[in-house]
CSV table of C-alpha atoms and ligand atoms in Angstrom, one decimal:
chain,number,residue,atom,x,y,z
O,618,MET,CA,98.0,106.1,138.9
O,619,GLU,CA,97.6,103.3,136.0
O,620,GLY,CA,98.3,105.6,133.1
O,621,VAL,CA,97.0,104.9,129.6
O,622,ARG,CA,96.1,101.5,128.4
O,623,ILE,CA,98.0,100.4,125.5
O,624,GLY,CA,97.5,97.8,122.9
O,625,VAL,CA,100.2,96.5,120.7
O,626,LEU,CA,100.0,95.0,117.4
O,627,VAL,CA,103.0,92.9,116.0
O,628,SER,CA,104.1,90.5,113.3
O,629,GLY,CA,107.7,89.5,113.9
O,630,GLY,CA,110.6,89.7,116.5
O,631,GLY,CA,109.3,92.4,118.8
O,632,THR,CA,112.2,94.5,119.4
O,633,ASN,CA,109.9,97.7,119.4
O,634,LEU,CA,107.6,95.8,121.7
O,635,GLN,CA,110.4,95.2,123.8
O,636,ALA,CA,111.6,98.7,123.8
O,637,ILE,CA,108.0,99.6,125.2
O,638,ILE,CA,108.0,97.0,127.7
O,639,ASP,CA,111.2,98.3,129.3
O,640,ALA,CA,110.1,101.9,129.0
O,641,CYS,CA,106.8,101.3,130.8
O,642,GLN,CA,108.5,99.1,133.5
O,643,GLU,CA,111.2,102.0,134.0
O,644,GLY,CA,108.3,104.4,134.4
O,645,ASP,CA,109.5,106.2,131.1
O,646,ILE,CA,105.8,105.9,129.7
O,647,LYS,CA,103.0,106.7,131.7
O,648,GLY,CA,100.8,104.0,130.6
O,649,ARG,CA,100.7,99.9,130.8
O,650,ILE,CA,100.7,97.6,127.9
O,651,VAL,CA,97.3,95.5,128.6
O,652,LEU,CA,97.2,93.3,125.3
O,653,VAL,CA,99.6,92.3,122.6
O,654,ILE,CA,98.0,90.9,119.3
O,655,SER,CA,99.8,89.1,116.5
O,656,ASN,CA,98.9,87.9,113.0
O,657,LYS,CA,101.6,85.3,113.2
O,658,LYS,CA,101.6,82.4,115.4
O,659,ASP,CA,105.0,82.1,115.7
O,660,ALA,CA,106.1,85.6,116.3
O,661,TYR,CA,108.8,86.2,118.9
O,662,ALA,CA,107.1,89.1,120.1
O,663,ILE,CA,104.4,86.9,121.7
O,664,GLU,CA,107.2,85.1,123.8
O,665,ARG,CA,108.5,88.8,124.8
O,666,ALA,CA,104.8,89.5,126.1
O,667,ALA,CA,104.8,86.4,128.0
O,668,GLU,CA,108.0,87.2,129.6
O,669,GLY,CA,106.8,90.4,130.3
O,670,GLY,CA,103.6,89.1,132.2
O,671,ILE,CA,101.6,90.5,129.4
O,672,ARG,CA,98.5,88.8,128.0
O,673,SER,CA,98.9,88.1,124.2
O,674,GLU,CA,96.7,86.8,121.5
O,675,PHE,CA,97.3,85.3,118.1
O,676,VAL,CA,94.4,86.4,115.9
O,677,SER,CA,94.4,83.8,112.8
O,678,PRO,CA,94.0,85.5,109.4
O,679,SER,CA,92.6,82.0,108.1
O,680,ILE,CA,89.8,81.8,110.6
O,681,PHE,CA,89.0,85.9,110.7
O,682,LYS,CA,88.7,87.1,107.1
O,683,GLY,CA,88.5,90.5,105.5
O,684,GLU,CA,86.9,92.9,107.9
O,685,ASP,CA,86.2,90.3,110.4
O,686,TYR,CA,89.8,90.3,111.2
O,687,ASP,CA,89.9,93.8,112.6
O,688,ARG,CA,86.4,93.3,114.2
O,689,ARG,CA,88.0,90.7,116.3
O,690,LEU,CA,91.0,93.2,117.1
O,691,MET,CA,88.5,95.8,118.2
O,692,GLU,CA,86.6,93.2,120.3
O,693,LEU,CA,89.7,92.1,122.2
O,694,PHE,CA,91.1,95.5,122.7
O,695,GLU,CA,87.7,96.9,124.0
O,696,GLU,CA,87.7,93.9,126.4
O,697,GLU,CA,90.9,95.3,127.9
O,698,GLY,CA,89.8,98.9,127.6
O,699,VAL,CA,92.6,99.7,125.4
O,700,GLN,CA,93.1,103.6,124.7
O,701,LEU,CA,95.9,103.9,122.4
O,702,VAL,CA,97.1,101.4,119.6
O,703,VAL,CA,100.6,100.8,118.7
O,704,LEU,CA,101.7,99.1,115.5
O,705,ALA,CA,105.3,97.8,116.2
O,706,GLY,CA,106.3,95.8,113.4
O,707,TYR,CA,102.8,94.9,112.3
O,708,LEU,CA,102.5,94.0,108.6
O,709,ARG,CA,98.8,93.7,108.0
O,710,VAL,CA,96.8,96.9,106.7
O,711,LEU,CA,94.4,98.3,109.0
O,712,SER,CA,90.8,98.5,107.8
O,713,PRO,CA,88.9,101.9,107.7
O,714,LEU,CA,86.6,100.4,110.4
O,715,PHE,CA,89.4,100.0,112.9
O,716,ILE,CA,90.9,103.4,112.1
O,717,ASP,CA,87.6,105.1,112.7
O,718,GLY,CA,87.3,102.9,116.1
O,719,PHE,CA,90.4,104.3,117.2
O,720,ARG,CA,90.7,107.8,115.3
O,721,ASN,CA,93.8,109.6,116.3
O,722,ARG,CA,95.0,106.8,118.7
O,723,ILE,CA,97.0,104.6,116.6
O,724,ILE,CA,100.7,105.2,115.9
O,725,ASN,CA,103.2,103.4,113.6
O,726,ILE,CA,107.0,103.1,113.6
O,727,HIS,CA,108.3,103.0,109.9
O,728,PRO,CA,112.3,102.5,109.2
O,729,SER,CA,112.5,105.5,106.8
O,730,LEU,CA,112.3,109.5,106.8
O,731,ILE,CA,108.6,109.6,105.6
O,732,PRO,CA,107.4,110.6,102.8
O,733,LYS,CA,110.7,108.9,101.4
O,734,PHE,CA,110.8,105.0,101.0
O,735,CYS,CA,107.0,104.5,102.5
O,736,GLY,CA,103.8,103.3,101.2
O,737,LYS,CA,102.8,99.9,99.5
O,738,GLY,CA,105.4,97.5,99.6
O,739,PHE,CA,107.9,99.5,101.7
O,740,TYR,CA,108.5,97.7,104.8
O,741,GLY,CA,111.4,95.8,106.8
O,742,GLU,CA,114.6,95.0,104.9
O,743,ARG,CA,112.9,96.4,101.5
O,744,VAL,CA,113.2,99.8,102.9
O,745,HIS,CA,117.0,99.5,103.6
O,746,SER,CA,117.8,98.0,100.2
O,747,ALA,CA,115.9,100.7,98.5
O,748,VAL,CA,117.7,103.5,100.4
O,749,LEU,CA,121.0,102.0,99.6
O,750,GLU,CA,120.0,101.4,96.1
O,751,SER,CA,119.0,105.0,95.7
O,752,GLY,CA,122.6,106.3,97.0
O,753,ASP,CA,120.8,108.6,99.5
O,754,ARG,CA,123.6,109.8,102.1
O,755,GLU,CA,121.1,109.6,105.0
O,756,THR,CA,117.8,107.8,106.1
O,757,GLY,CA,116.1,107.7,109.5
O,758,ALA,CA,112.9,106.6,111.4
O,759,THR,CA,109.6,108.1,111.8
O,760,VAL,CA,106.7,107.9,114.1
O,761,HIS,CA,103.3,108.7,112.9
O,762,ILE,CA,99.6,108.7,113.5
O,763,VAL,CA,97.8,106.1,111.3
O,764,ASP,CA,95.2,107.1,109.0
O,765,GLU,CA,93.5,105.4,106.0
O,766,GLY,CA,96.4,105.6,103.8
O,767,THR,CA,99.9,103.6,104.1
O,768,ASP,CA,102.4,105.5,106.1
O,769,THR,CA,100.5,108.7,105.4
O,770,GLY,CA,99.2,110.2,108.5
O,771,PRO,CA,100.6,113.2,110.6
O,772,ILE,CA,104.3,112.7,111.5
O,773,LEU,CA,104.9,112.9,115.4
O,774,LEU,CA,108.8,112.3,115.5
O,775,GLN,CA,111.6,111.6,113.2
O,776,GLU,CA,115.2,110.9,113.7
O,777,VAL,CA,118.1,111.0,110.9
O,778,VAL,CA,120.3,108.2,110.6
O,779,PRO,CA,123.4,108.7,108.3
O,780,VAL,CA,124.3,105.9,105.6
O,781,ARG,CA,127.7,104.9,105.4
O,782,LYS,CA,129.8,104.1,102.1
O,783,ASP,CA,130.1,100.4,103.4
O,784,ASP,CA,126.6,100.0,104.8
O,785,THR,CA,124.9,96.7,103.9
O,786,VAL,CA,121.1,96.1,104.6
O,787,GLU,CA,122.0,94.5,107.7
O,788,THR,CA,124.3,97.0,109.2
O,789,LEU,CA,121.8,99.9,108.1
O,790,LYS,CA,118.7,98.0,109.6
O,791,LYS,CA,120.5,97.5,112.8
O,792,ARG,CA,121.6,101.2,113.2
O,793,VAL,CA,117.8,102.6,112.1
O,794,LEU,CA,116.2,99.9,114.6
O,795,GLN,CA,118.0,101.7,117.5
O,796,VAL,CA,116.6,104.8,116.5
O,797,GLU,CA,113.2,103.2,115.9
O,798,HIS,CA,113.3,101.9,119.6
O,799,ARG,CA,114.3,105.5,121.1
O,800,ILE,CA,111.9,107.6,119.0
O,801,LEU,CA,108.9,105.2,119.6
O,802,VAL,CA,109.4,105.3,123.1
O,803,LYS,CA,109.4,109.2,123.1
O,804,ALA,CA,106.5,109.7,121.1
O,805,LEU,CA,104.3,107.1,122.8
O,806,GLY,CA,105.6,108.5,126.1
O,807,ASP,CA,104.4,112.2,124.9
O,808,MET,CA,101.0,110.7,123.7
O,809,CYS,CA,100.5,108.9,127.2
O,810,LEU,CA,101.2,112.4,128.8
O,811,LYS,CA,98.7,114.2,126.5
O,812,LEU,CA,95.9,111.3,126.8
O,813,GLY,CA,96.4,111.1,130.5
O,814,ASN,CA,96.0,114.7,131.1
O,815,GLU,CA,92.9,114.2,128.8
O,816,ASN,CA,91.5,111.5,131.0
O,817,ASN,CA,92.0,113.5,134.1
O,818,GLY,CA,89.8,116.5,132.5
O,819,GLY,CA,93.2,118.5,131.9
O,820,ASN,CA,93.8,121.2,129.5
O,821,HIS,CA,92.2,119.7,126.2
O,822,GLU,CA,94.5,122.1,124.2
O,823,ALA,CA,97.1,119.4,124.7
O,824,SER,CA,95.0,116.7,123.1
O,825,ILE,CA,96.3,115.2,120.0
O,826,ASP,CA,93.0,115.4,117.9
N,2330,GRF,C1,111.4,96.2,111.6
N,2330,GRF,O1,111.7,96.1,110.1
N,2330,GRF,C2,111.2,97.5,111.8
N,2330,GRF,O2,112.0,98.3,111.1
N,2330,GRF,C3,109.7,97.9,111.6
N,2330,GRF,O3,109.2,96.5,111.8
N,2330,GRF,C4,110.3,95.6,111.6
N,2330,GRF,C5,110.3,94.5,112.8
N,2330,GRF,O4,110.3,95.2,113.9
N,2330,GRF,N1,109.1,98.9,112.5
N,2330,GRF,P1,110.4,94.4,115.5
N,2330,GRF,O5,111.7,94.0,115.7
N,2330,GRF,O6,109.3,93.4,115.1
N,2330,GRF,O7,109.8,95.4,116.3
Protein backbone atom coordinates (compact mmCIF):
# COMPACT_ATOMS: atom_id res chain seq x y z
CA MET A 1 0.00 0.00 0.00
CA GLU A 2 1.49 3.37 -1.00
CA GLY A 3 0.28 5.13 2.13
CA VAL A 4 -0.57 8.79 2.56
CA ARG A 5 0.75 11.26 -0.04
CA ILE A 6 2.72 13.94 1.83
CA GLY A 7 3.68 17.43 0.65
CA VAL A 8 6.41 19.35 2.54
CA LEU A 9 6.98 23.12 2.62
CA VAL A 10 10.53 24.28 3.42
CA SER A 11 12.63 27.44 3.58
CA GLY A 12 16.03 26.39 4.94
CA GLY A 13 18.46 23.60 5.71
CA GLY A 14 15.80 20.88 5.75
CA THR A 15 16.96 18.77 8.71
CA ASN A 16 13.29 18.17 9.63
CA LEU A 17 12.62 17.18 6.01
CA GLN A 18 15.56 14.79 6.18
CA ALA A 19 14.14 13.18 9.32
CA ILE A 20 10.85 12.55 7.47
CA ILE A 21 12.62 11.23 4.34
CA ASP A 22 14.62 8.78 6.47
CA ALA A 23 11.56 7.66 8.48
CA CYS A 24 9.54 7.02 5.30
CA GLN A 25 12.41 5.00 3.84
CA GLU A 26 12.67 2.98 7.08
CA GLY A 27 8.90 2.32 7.02
CA ASP A 28 8.28 4.24 10.27
CA ILE A 29 5.80 6.47 8.42
CA LYS A 30 3.00 4.86 6.38
CA GLY A 31 3.28 7.56 3.75
CA ARG A 32 5.41 8.94 0.96
CA ILE A 33 6.68 12.49 0.31
CA VAL A 34 5.53 13.24 -3.24
CA LEU A 35 6.53 16.91 -3.45
CA VAL A 36 8.78 19.39 -1.60
CA ILE A 37 8.19 23.10 -2.24
CA SER A 38 10.55 25.87 -1.14
CA ASN A 39 10.08 29.63 -1.12
CA LYS A 40 13.89 30.00 -1.16
CA LYS A 41 15.76 29.06 -4.35
CA ASP A 42 18.96 28.12 -2.52
CA ALA A 43 17.41 26.18 0.39
CA TYR A 44 19.57 23.10 1.10
CA ALA A 45 16.29 21.25 1.71
CA ILE A 46 15.90 21.15 -2.10
CA GLU A 47 19.22 19.26 -2.33
CA ARG A 48 17.97 16.81 0.29
CA ALA A 49 14.80 16.17 -1.72
CA ALA A 50 16.83 15.57 -4.89
CA GLU A 51 19.12 13.14 -3.06
CA GLY A 52 16.00 11.33 -1.87
CA GLY A 53 14.64 11.11 -5.42
CA ILE A 54 11.74 13.39 -4.48
CA ARG A 55 10.24 16.02 -6.82
CA SER A 56 10.96 19.56 -5.58
CA GLU A 57 9.83 22.96 -6.79
CA PHE A 58 10.95 26.51 -6.01
CA VAL A 59 7.97 28.86 -6.06
CA SER A 60 9.25 32.41 -6.36
CA PRO A 61 7.61 35.09 -4.18
CA SER A 62 8.64 37.66 -6.78
CA ILE A 63 6.58 35.90 -9.45
CA PHE A 64 3.58 34.77 -7.34
CA LYS A 65 2.32 37.66 -5.19
CA GLY A 66 -0.08 37.64 -2.23
CA GLU A 67 -2.72 34.91 -2.36
CA ASP A 68 -1.49 33.83 -5.82
CA TYR A 69 1.47 32.34 -4.00
CA ASP A 70 -0.69 29.94 -2.03
CA ARG A 71 -2.86 29.26 -5.09
CA ARG A 72 0.30 28.06 -6.84
CA LEU A 73 1.15 25.84 -3.84
CA MET A 74 -2.33 24.33 -3.96
CA GLU A 75 -2.12 23.75 -7.72
CA LEU A 76 1.18 21.87 -7.35
CA PHE A 77 -0.01 19.85 -4.34
CA GLU A 78 -3.26 18.95 -6.13
CA GLU A 79 -1.20 17.85 -9.17
CA GLU A 80 0.51 15.28 -6.90
CA GLY A 81 -2.62 14.33 -4.95
CA VAL A 82 -1.14 15.56 -1.68
CA GLN A 83 -3.31 14.55 1.32
CA LEU A 84 -1.19 15.88 4.19
CA VAL A 85 1.05 18.98 4.33
CA VAL A 86 4.06 19.37 6.64
CA LEU A 87 5.64 22.77 7.38
CA ALA A 88 9.30 21.84 8.02
CA GLY A 89 11.14 25.06 8.77
CA TYR A 90 8.78 26.96 6.44
CA LEU A 91 8.90 30.70 7.11
CA ARG A 92 5.97 32.12 5.11
CA VAL A 93 2.54 32.66 6.71
CA LEU A 94 -0.13 30.55 5.02
CA SER A 95 -3.28 32.28 3.73
CA PRO A 96 -6.80 31.32 4.95
CA LEU A 97 -7.37 30.05 1.36
CA PHE A 98 -4.64 27.43 1.76
CA ILE A 99 -5.63 26.50 5.31
CA ASP A 100 -9.24 26.04 4.19
CA GLY A 101 -8.08 23.89 1.26
CA PHE A 102 -6.19 21.57 3.64
CA ARG A 103 -8.32 21.99 6.80
CA ASN A 104 -6.87 19.86 9.64
CA ARG A 105 -4.36 18.39 7.18
CA ILE A 106 -1.42 20.74 7.83
CA ILE A 107 1.10 20.18 10.65
CA ASN A 108 3.92 22.42 11.84
CA ILE A 109 6.98 21.89 14.02
CA HIS A 110 7.85 24.75 16.35
CA PRO A 111 11.04 24.91 18.47
CA SER A 112 9.43 25.80 21.84
CA LEU A 113 6.79 24.56 24.28
CA ILE A 114 3.75 26.35 22.78
CA PRO A 115 2.13 28.60 24.07
CA LYS A 116 5.52 29.91 25.26
CA PHE A 117 7.86 31.69 22.84
CA CYS A 118 5.66 31.42 19.78
CA GLY A 119 3.61 33.66 17.48
CA LYS A 120 4.69 36.58 15.32
CA GLY A 121 8.47 37.00 15.12
CA PHE A 122 9.27 33.84 17.11
CA TYR A 123 11.09 31.55 14.68
CA GLY A 124 14.48 29.86 14.36
CA GLU A 125 17.23 31.14 16.62
CA ARG A 126 15.07 34.04 17.89
CA VAL A 127 13.08 31.47 19.87
CA HIS A 128 16.17 30.10 21.63
CA SER A 129 17.58 33.58 22.41
CA ALA A 130 14.23 34.52 24.00
CA VAL A 131 14.28 31.32 26.09
CA LEU A 132 17.83 32.03 27.31
CA GLU A 133 16.95 35.67 28.10
CA SER A 134 13.87 34.57 30.05
CA GLY A 135 15.92 32.42 32.45
CA ASP A 136 13.47 29.51 31.98
CA ARG A 137 15.00 26.20 33.09
CA GLU A 138 13.27 24.26 30.33
CA THR A 139 12.08 24.64 26.75
CA GLY A 140 11.18 22.05 24.12
CA ALA A 141 9.46 21.47 20.79
CA THR A 142 5.84 21.24 19.66
CA VAL A 143 4.02 19.66 16.72
CA HIS A 144 0.60 21.20 16.10
CA ILE A 145 -2.18 21.39 13.54
CA VAL A 146 -1.99 24.66 11.59
CA ASP A 147 -5.01 26.96 11.71
CA GLU A 148 -5.47 30.61 10.76
CA GLY A 149 -3.38 31.83 13.69
CA THR A 150 0.40 31.77 14.09
CA ASP A 151 1.43 28.67 16.08
CA THR A 152 -2.10 28.47 17.56
CA GLY A 153 -3.65 25.24 16.25
CA PRO A 154 -4.39 22.09 18.35
CA ILE A 155 -1.22 20.57 19.81
CA LEU A 156 -0.41 17.00 18.68
CA LEU A 157 2.85 16.34 20.55
CA GLN A 158 5.35 18.17 22.77
CA GLU A 159 8.62 17.20 24.42
CA VAL A 160 10.55 19.09 27.10
CA VAL A 161 14.23 20.00 26.69
CA PRO A 162 16.09 21.16 29.83
CA VAL A 163 18.00 24.46 29.55
CA ARG A 164 21.55 24.19 30.87
CA LYS A 165 23.33 27.05 32.69
CA ASP A 166 26.11 27.10 30.08
CA ASP A 167 23.77 26.90 27.09
CA THR A 168 24.27 29.21 24.14
CA VAL A 169 21.76 29.72 21.31
CA GLU A 170 23.80 27.24 19.27
CA THR A 171 23.94 24.47 21.89
CA LEU A 172 20.27 24.85 22.81
CA LYS A 173 19.15 24.96 19.17
CA LYS A 174 21.07 21.74 18.46
CA ARG A 175 19.44 19.88 21.37
CA VAL A 176 15.95 21.16 20.52
CA LEU A 177 16.40 20.28 16.84
CA GLN A 178 17.05 16.63 17.76
CA VAL A 179 13.75 16.56 19.66
CA GLU A 180 11.98 18.28 16.76
CA HIS A 181 13.05 15.52 14.40
CA ARG A 182 11.84 12.82 16.77
CA ILE A 183 8.42 14.28 17.60
CA LEU A 184 7.73 15.41 14.02
CA VAL A 185 8.30 11.87 12.76
CA LYS A 186 6.16 10.42 15.59
CA ALA A 187 3.25 12.87 15.05
CA LEU A 188 3.38 12.48 11.26
CA GLY A 189 3.46 8.70 11.62
CA ASP A 190 0.37 8.79 13.86
CA MET A 191 -1.49 11.09 11.44
CA CYS A 192 -0.66 8.88 8.47
CA LEU A 193 -2.06 5.87 10.34
CA LYS A 194 -5.29 7.78 11.11
CA LEU A 195 -5.60 9.11 7.54
CA GLY A 196 -4.71 5.76 6.05
CA ASN A 197 -7.41 4.19 8.22
CA GLU A 198 -9.91 6.83 7.00
CA ASN A 199 -8.91 6.34 3.34
CA ASN A 200 -9.60 2.64 3.70
CA GLY A 201 -13.06 3.29 5.15
CA GLY A 202 -11.80 2.46 8.60
CA ASN A 203 -13.27 3.52 11.92
CA HIS A 204 -13.87 7.26 11.49
CA GLU A 205 -13.60 7.83 15.24
CA ALA A 206 -9.86 7.74 14.63
CA SER A 207 -10.08 10.68 12.24
CA ILE A 208 -8.27 13.89 13.25
CA ASP A 209 -11.17 16.23 12.42
C1 LIG B 1 14.75 25.38 12.82
O1 LIG B 1 14.95 26.57 13.55
C2 LIG B 1 13.65 24.60 13.42
O2 LIG B 1 13.61 24.84 14.81
C3 LIG B 1 12.42 25.14 12.80
O3 LIG B 1 12.82 25.53 11.49
C4 LIG B 1 14.24 25.77 11.47
C5 LIG B 1 14.93 25.07 10.35
O4 LIG B 1 14.67 23.72 10.41
N1 LIG B 1 11.36 24.15 12.78
P1 LIG B 1 15.16 22.74 9.21
O5 LIG B 1 16.55 22.30 9.57
O6 LIG B 1 15.15 23.58 7.93
O7 LIG B 1 14.19 21.63 9.19
